[in-house]
CSV table of C-alpha atoms in Angstrom, one decimal:
chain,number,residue,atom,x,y,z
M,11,UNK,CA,66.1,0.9,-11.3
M,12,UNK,CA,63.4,-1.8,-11.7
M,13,UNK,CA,64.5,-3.2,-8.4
M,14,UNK,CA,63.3,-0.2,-6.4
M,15,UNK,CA,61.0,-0.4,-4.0
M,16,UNK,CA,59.7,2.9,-4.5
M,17,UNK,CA,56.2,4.0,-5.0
M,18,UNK,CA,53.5,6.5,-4.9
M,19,UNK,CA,54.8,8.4,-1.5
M,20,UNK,CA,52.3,10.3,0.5
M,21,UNK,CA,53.5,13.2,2.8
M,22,UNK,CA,51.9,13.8,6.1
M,23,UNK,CA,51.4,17.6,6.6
M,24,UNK,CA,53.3,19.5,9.1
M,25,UNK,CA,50.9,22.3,10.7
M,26,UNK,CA,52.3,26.2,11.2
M,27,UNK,CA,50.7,28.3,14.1
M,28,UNK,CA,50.4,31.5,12.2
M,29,UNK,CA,48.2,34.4,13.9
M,30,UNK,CA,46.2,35.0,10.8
M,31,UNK,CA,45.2,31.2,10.5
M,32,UNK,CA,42.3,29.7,11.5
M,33,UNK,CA,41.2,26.2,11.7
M,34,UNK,CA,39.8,25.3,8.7
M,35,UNK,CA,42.4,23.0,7.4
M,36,UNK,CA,40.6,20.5,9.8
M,37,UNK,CA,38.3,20.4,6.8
M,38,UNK,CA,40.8,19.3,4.0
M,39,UNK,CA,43.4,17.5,5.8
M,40,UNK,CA,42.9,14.2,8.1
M,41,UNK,CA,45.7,14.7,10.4
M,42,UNK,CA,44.3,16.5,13.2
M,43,UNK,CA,45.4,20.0,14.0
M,44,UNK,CA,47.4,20.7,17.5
M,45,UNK,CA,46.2,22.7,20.0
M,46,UNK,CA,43.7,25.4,20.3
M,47,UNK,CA,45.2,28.3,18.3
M,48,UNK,CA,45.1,29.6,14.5
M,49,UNK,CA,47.0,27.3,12.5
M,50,UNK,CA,47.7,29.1,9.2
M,51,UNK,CA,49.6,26.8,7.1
M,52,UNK,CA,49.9,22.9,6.9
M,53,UNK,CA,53.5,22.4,4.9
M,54,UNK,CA,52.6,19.2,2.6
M,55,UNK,CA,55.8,18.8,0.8
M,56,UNK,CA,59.1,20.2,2.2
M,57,UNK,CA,62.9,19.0,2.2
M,58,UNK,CA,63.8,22.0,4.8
M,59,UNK,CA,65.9,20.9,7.9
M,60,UNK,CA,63.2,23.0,10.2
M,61,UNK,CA,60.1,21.4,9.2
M,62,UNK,CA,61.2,18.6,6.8
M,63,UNK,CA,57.7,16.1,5.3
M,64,UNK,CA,57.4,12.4,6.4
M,65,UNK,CA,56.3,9.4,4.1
M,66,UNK,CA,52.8,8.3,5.2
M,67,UNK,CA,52.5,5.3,3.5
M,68,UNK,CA,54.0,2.1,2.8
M,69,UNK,CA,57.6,0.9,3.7
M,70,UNK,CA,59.5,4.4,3.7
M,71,UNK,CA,56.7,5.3,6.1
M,72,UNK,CA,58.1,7.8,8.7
M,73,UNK,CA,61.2,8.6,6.4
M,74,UNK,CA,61.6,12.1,5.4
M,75,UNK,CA,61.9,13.3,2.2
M,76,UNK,CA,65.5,13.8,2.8
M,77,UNK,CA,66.3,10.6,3.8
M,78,UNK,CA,64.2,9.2,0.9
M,79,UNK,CA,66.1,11.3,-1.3
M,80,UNK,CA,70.0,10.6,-0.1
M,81,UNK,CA,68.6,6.1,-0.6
M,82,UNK,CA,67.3,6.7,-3.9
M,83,UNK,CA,68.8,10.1,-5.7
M,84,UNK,CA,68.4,9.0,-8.8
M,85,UNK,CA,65.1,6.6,-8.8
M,86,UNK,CA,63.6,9.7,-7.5
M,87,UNK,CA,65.1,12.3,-9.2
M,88,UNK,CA,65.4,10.6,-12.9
M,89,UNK,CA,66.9,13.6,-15.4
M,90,UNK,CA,67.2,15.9,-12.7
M,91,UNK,CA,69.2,13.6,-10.4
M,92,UNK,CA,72.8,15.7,-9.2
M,93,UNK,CA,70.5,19.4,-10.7
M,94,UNK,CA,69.2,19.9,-6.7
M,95,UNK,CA,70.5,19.9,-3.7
M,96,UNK,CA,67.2,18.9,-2.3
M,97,UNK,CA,63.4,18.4,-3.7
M,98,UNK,CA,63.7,22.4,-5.2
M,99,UNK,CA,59.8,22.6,-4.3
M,100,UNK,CA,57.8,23.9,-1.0
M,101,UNK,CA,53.7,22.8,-1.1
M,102,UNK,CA,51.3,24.5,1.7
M,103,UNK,CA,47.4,24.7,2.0
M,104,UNK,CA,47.3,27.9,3.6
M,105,UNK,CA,44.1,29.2,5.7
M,106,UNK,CA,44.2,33.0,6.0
M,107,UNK,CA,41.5,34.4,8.1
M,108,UNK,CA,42.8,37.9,8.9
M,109,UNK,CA,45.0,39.6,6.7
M,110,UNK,CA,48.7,38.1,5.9
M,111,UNK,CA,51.4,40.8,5.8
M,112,UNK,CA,51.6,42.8,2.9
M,113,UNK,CA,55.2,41.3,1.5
M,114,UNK,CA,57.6,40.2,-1.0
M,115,UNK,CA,60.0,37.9,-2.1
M,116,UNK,CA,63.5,38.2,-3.3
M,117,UNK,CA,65.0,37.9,-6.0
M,118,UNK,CA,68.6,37.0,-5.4
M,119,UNK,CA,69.2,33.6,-6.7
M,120,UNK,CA,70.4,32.3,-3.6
M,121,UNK,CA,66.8,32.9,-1.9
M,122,UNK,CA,64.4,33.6,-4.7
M,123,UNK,CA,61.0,32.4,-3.8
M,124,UNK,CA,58.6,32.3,-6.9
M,125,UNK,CA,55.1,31.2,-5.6
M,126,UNK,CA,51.5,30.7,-7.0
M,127,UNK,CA,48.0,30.3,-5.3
M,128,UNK,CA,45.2,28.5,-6.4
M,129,UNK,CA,41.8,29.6,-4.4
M,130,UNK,CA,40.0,27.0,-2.6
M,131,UNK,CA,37.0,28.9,-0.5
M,132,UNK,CA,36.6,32.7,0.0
M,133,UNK,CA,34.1,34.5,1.2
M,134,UNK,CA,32.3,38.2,1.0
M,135,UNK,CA,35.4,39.8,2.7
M,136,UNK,CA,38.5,37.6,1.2
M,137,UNK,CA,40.6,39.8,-1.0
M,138,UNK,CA,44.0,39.2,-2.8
M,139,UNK,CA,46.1,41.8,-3.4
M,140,UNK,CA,48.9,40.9,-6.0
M,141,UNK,CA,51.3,43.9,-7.3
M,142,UNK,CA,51.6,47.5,-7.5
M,143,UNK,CA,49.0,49.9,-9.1
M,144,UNK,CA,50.6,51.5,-12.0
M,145,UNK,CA,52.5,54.4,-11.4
M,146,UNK,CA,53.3,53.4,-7.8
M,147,UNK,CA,57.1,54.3,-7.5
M,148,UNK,CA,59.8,53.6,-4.0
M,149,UNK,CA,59.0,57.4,-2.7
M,150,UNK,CA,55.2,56.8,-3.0
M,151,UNK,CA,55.3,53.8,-1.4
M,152,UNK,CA,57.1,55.6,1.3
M,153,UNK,CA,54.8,57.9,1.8
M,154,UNK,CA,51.8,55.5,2.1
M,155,UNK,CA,53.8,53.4,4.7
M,156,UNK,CA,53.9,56.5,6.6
M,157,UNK,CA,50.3,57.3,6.1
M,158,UNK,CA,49.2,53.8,6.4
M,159,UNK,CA,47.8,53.8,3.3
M,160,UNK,CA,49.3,50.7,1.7
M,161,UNK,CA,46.3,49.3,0.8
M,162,UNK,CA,45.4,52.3,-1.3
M,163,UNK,CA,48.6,51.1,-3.7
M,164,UNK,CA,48.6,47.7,-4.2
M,165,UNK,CA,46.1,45.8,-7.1
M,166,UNK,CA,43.4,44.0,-5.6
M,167,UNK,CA,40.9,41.9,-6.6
M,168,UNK,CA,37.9,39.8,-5.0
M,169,UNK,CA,39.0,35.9,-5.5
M,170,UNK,CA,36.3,33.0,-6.2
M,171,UNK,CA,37.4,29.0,-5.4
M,172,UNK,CA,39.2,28.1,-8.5
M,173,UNK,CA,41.3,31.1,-9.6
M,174,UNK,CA,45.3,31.0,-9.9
M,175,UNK,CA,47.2,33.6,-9.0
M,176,UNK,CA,50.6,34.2,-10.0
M,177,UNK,CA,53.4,36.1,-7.5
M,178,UNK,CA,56.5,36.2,-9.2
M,179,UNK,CA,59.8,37.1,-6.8
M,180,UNK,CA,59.6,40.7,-6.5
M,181,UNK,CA,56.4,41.5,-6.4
M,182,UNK,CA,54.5,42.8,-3.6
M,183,UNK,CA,51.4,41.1,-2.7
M,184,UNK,CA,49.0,39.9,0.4
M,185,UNK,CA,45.8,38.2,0.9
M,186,UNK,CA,43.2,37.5,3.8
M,187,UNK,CA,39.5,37.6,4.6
M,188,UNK,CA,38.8,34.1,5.0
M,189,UNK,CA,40.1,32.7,2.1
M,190,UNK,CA,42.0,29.2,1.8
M,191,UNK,CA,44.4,28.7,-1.0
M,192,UNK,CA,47.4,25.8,-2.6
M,193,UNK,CA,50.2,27.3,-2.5
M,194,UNK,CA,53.6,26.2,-4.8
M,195,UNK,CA,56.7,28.0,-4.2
M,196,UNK,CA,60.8,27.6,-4.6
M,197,UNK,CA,62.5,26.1,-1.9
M,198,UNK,CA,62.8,28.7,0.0
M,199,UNK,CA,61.3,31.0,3.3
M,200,UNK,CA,62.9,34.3,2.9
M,201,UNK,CA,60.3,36.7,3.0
M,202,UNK,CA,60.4,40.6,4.2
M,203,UNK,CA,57.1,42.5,5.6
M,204,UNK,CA,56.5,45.5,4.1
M,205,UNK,CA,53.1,46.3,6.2
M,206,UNK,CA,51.4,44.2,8.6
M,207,UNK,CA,48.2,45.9,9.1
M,208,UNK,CA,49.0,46.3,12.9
M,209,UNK,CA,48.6,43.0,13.8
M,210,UNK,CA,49.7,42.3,17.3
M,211,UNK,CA,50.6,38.9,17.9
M,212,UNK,CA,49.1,37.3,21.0
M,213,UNK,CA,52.2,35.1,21.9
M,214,UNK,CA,54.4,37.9,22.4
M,215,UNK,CA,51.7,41.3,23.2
M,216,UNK,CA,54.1,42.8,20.5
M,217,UNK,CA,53.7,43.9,16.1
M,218,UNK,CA,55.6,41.5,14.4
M,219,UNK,CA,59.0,42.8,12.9
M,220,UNK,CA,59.1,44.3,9.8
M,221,UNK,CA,62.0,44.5,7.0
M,222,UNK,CA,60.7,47.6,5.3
M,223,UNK,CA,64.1,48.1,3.8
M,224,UNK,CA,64.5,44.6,2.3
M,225,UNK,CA,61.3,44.7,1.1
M,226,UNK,CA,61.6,47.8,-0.6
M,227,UNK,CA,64.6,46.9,-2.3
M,228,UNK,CA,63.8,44.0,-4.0
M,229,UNK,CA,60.6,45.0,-5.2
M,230,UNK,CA,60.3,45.0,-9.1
M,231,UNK,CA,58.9,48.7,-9.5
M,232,UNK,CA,58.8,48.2,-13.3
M,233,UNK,CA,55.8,45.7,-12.4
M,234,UNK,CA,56.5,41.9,-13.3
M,235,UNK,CA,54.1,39.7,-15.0
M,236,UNK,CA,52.1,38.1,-12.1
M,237,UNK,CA,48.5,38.2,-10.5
M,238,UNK,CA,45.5,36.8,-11.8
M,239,UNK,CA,46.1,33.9,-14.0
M,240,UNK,CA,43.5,32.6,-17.2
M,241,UNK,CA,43.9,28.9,-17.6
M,242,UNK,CA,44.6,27.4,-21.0
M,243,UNK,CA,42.3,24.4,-21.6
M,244,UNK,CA,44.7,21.8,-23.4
M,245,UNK,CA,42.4,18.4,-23.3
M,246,UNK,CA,38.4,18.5,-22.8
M,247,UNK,CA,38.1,15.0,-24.4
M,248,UNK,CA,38.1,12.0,-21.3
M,249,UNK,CA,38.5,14.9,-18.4
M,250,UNK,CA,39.3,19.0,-18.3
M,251,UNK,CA,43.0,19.1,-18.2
M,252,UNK,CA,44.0,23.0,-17.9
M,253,UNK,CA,47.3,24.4,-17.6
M,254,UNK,CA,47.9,26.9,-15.0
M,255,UNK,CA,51.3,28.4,-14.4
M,256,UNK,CA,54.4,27.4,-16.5
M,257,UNK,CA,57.6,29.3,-15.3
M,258,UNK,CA,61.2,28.4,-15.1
M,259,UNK,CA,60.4,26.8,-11.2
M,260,UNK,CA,57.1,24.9,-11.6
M,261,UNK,CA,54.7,23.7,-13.9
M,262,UNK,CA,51.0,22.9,-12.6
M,263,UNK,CA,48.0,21.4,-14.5
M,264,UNK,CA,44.8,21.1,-13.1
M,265,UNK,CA,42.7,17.9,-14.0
M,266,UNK,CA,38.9,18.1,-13.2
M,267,UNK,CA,36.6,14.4,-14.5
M,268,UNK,CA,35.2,11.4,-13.5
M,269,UNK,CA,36.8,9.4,-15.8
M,270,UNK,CA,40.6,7.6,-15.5
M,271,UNK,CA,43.6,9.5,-16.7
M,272,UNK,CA,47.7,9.2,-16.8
M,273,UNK,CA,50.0,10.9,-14.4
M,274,UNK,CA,53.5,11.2,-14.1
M,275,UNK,CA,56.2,10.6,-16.8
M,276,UNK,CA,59.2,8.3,-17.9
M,277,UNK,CA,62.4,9.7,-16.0
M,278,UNK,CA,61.1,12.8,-13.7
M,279,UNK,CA,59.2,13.1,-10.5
M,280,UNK,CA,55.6,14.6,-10.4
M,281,UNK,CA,53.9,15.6,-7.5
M,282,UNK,CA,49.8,15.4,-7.1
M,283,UNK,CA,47.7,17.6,-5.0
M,284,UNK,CA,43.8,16.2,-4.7
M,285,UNK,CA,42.0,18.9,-4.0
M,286,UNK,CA,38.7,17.7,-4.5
M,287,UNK,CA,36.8,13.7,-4.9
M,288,UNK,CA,38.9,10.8,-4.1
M,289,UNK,CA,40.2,7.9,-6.2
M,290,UNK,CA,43.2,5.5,-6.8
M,291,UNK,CA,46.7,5.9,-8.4
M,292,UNK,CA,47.6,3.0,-9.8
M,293,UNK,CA,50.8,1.5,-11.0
M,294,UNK,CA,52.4,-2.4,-11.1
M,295,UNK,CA,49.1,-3.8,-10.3
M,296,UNK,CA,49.0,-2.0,-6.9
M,297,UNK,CA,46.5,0.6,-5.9
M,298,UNK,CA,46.8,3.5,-3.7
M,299,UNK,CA,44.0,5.6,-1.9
M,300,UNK,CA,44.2,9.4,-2.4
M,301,UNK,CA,41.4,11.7,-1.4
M,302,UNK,CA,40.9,15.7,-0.6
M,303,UNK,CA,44.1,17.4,1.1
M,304,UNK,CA,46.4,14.3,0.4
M,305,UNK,CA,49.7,15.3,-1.4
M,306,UNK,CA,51.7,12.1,-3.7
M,307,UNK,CA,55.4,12.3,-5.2
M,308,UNK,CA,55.4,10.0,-7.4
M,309,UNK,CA,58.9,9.3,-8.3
M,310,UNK,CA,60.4,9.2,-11.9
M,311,UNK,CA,61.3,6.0,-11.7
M,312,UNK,CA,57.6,5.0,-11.7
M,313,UNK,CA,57.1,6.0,-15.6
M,314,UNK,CA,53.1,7.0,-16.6
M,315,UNK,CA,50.5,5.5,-13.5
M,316,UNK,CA,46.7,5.6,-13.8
M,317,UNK,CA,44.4,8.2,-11.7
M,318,UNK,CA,40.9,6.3,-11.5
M,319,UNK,CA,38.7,8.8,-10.2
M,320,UNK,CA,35.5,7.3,-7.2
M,321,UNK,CA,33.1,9.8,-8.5
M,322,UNK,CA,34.5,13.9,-9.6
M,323,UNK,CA,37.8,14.5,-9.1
M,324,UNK,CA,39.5,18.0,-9.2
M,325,UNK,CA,43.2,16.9,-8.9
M,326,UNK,CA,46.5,19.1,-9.6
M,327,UNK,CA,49.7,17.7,-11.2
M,328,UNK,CA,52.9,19.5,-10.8
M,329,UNK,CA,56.2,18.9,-12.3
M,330,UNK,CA,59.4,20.4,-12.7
M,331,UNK,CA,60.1,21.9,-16.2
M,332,UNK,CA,63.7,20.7,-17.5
């Protein structure tokens, strides 16, 4: 394994025309966007035969995670090597300037999607609606569809840049208003609209297709422990190191200083997200360049590396728990 030439891989995003989008991602992420139109998402990390991620950097450059992955299972992989079929995580930065569809998730193992936001700008009119207000049962939610009064029965809350939010499968949940969020999810894009504000999409003159009945039956009714998340601070000392979701799919820290910290462990993968500053990871007496919107995988065969932070740095570390 010391032979490898792996290293710190950086993914180039791979942009998602979404009518709700907008074109803010210009902002975060270097790549330029394509066209004209709203582009809602920018996929960072994904091993998904539709819209797989490309190394950006060094010799695997142009590779796809796939491809890395099938070369080097287990210099990536470490402990979880033969566990996954493929990298078991999806990444997106996701600009949402109208309102997304309100929708959920399943829950059948098979295509269980799990996700979590992390707010990076809103505004006066963003809003983030995560779950069902209590006492909201399958006939009332009928009857609001009907109405058009969905709103009316899911939670919602005003979001501010730095708040996590927690959507467990199952639970209905929406957001919009010029907001820009991280998103971290299973592998997976199943999802089934519920209500979609009567969007019309432009490329077709038609409402996009619902799946009312999906939706509604894997909803969790009995209300599952998600929305608004409060971080728990575990290291003030050198930098801010808080920890912000830890469930059976993904852990993710958040790591706010100026000065240098360690990343990344002895025999698993980690992934970081900068989403604010710039600086260097360092490992085997190389350096490499990360700044604002850049996503790394380093892989478990790299052990600990050094973060030296050019000035504040708000950085997110995720990993997969074992």
């Amino acid at each position: 394994m010391s032979q490898t030439p792996l290293y710190p891989l950086r993914f180039e995003p791979v942009y998602q025309y979404r009518l709700w989008g907008g074109r803010r991602l210009a902002n975060l992420l270097t790549a330029p966007l394509p066209g004209d139109g709203p582009i809602g998402e920018a996929w960072v990390l994904s091993d998904r035969a539709d819209h797989p991620s490309r190394v950006g950097n060094g010799s695997l450059k142009g590779q796809t995670i796939g491809q890395v992955l099938e070369q080097f299972p287990e210099q990536v992989m470490g402990n979880f090597v033969g566990r996954f079929r493929r990298f078991p995580l999806l990444l997106k930065f996701l600009d949402v300037q109208e309102m997304l569809s309100v929708q959920v998730h399943p829950t059948d193992p098979a295509t269980a999607k799990t996700e979590a936001w992390i707010v990076l700008e809103a505004g006066i009119k963003s809003r983030i609606y995560a779950g069902l207000k209590p006492g909201t049962t399958a006939e009332l939610l009928r009857q609001a569809l009907k109405e058009g009064t969905v709103a009316d029965r899911l939670a919602c809350f005003h979001p501010n840049p730095g708040d996590a939010v927690f959507n467990p499968a199952g639970m209905v949940h929406s957001l919009g208003g010029g907001v820009m969020v991280f998103e971290v999810q299973q592998n997976s894009d199943v999802t089934f609209r519920l209500y979609d504000w009567n969007h019309v999409d432009p490329t077709t003159g038609k409402p996009r297709p619902l799946q009312v009945e999906q939706a509604l039956a894997c909803i969790n009714f009995g209300q599952c422990a998600g929305g608004l998340v409060a971080p728990v601070v575990e290291e003030t000392s050198s930098v801010r190191r808080e920890r912000l979701f830890h469930c059976d799919y993904f852990w993710l820290s958040r790591v706010h200083g100026e000065s240098p910290f360690t990343v990344g462990a002895v025999g698993v993968p980690r992934v970081l997200v900068c989403i604010d500053g710039n600086g260097q990871i360092e490992h085997s007496a190389a350096t490499y360049g990360i700044a604002k919107g850049d996503v790394f995988l380093l892989p478990a065969v790299l052990g600990a590396c050094t973060f030296r932070p050019r000035g504040s740095v708000n950085v997110l570390e995720i990993e997969i728990p074992e």
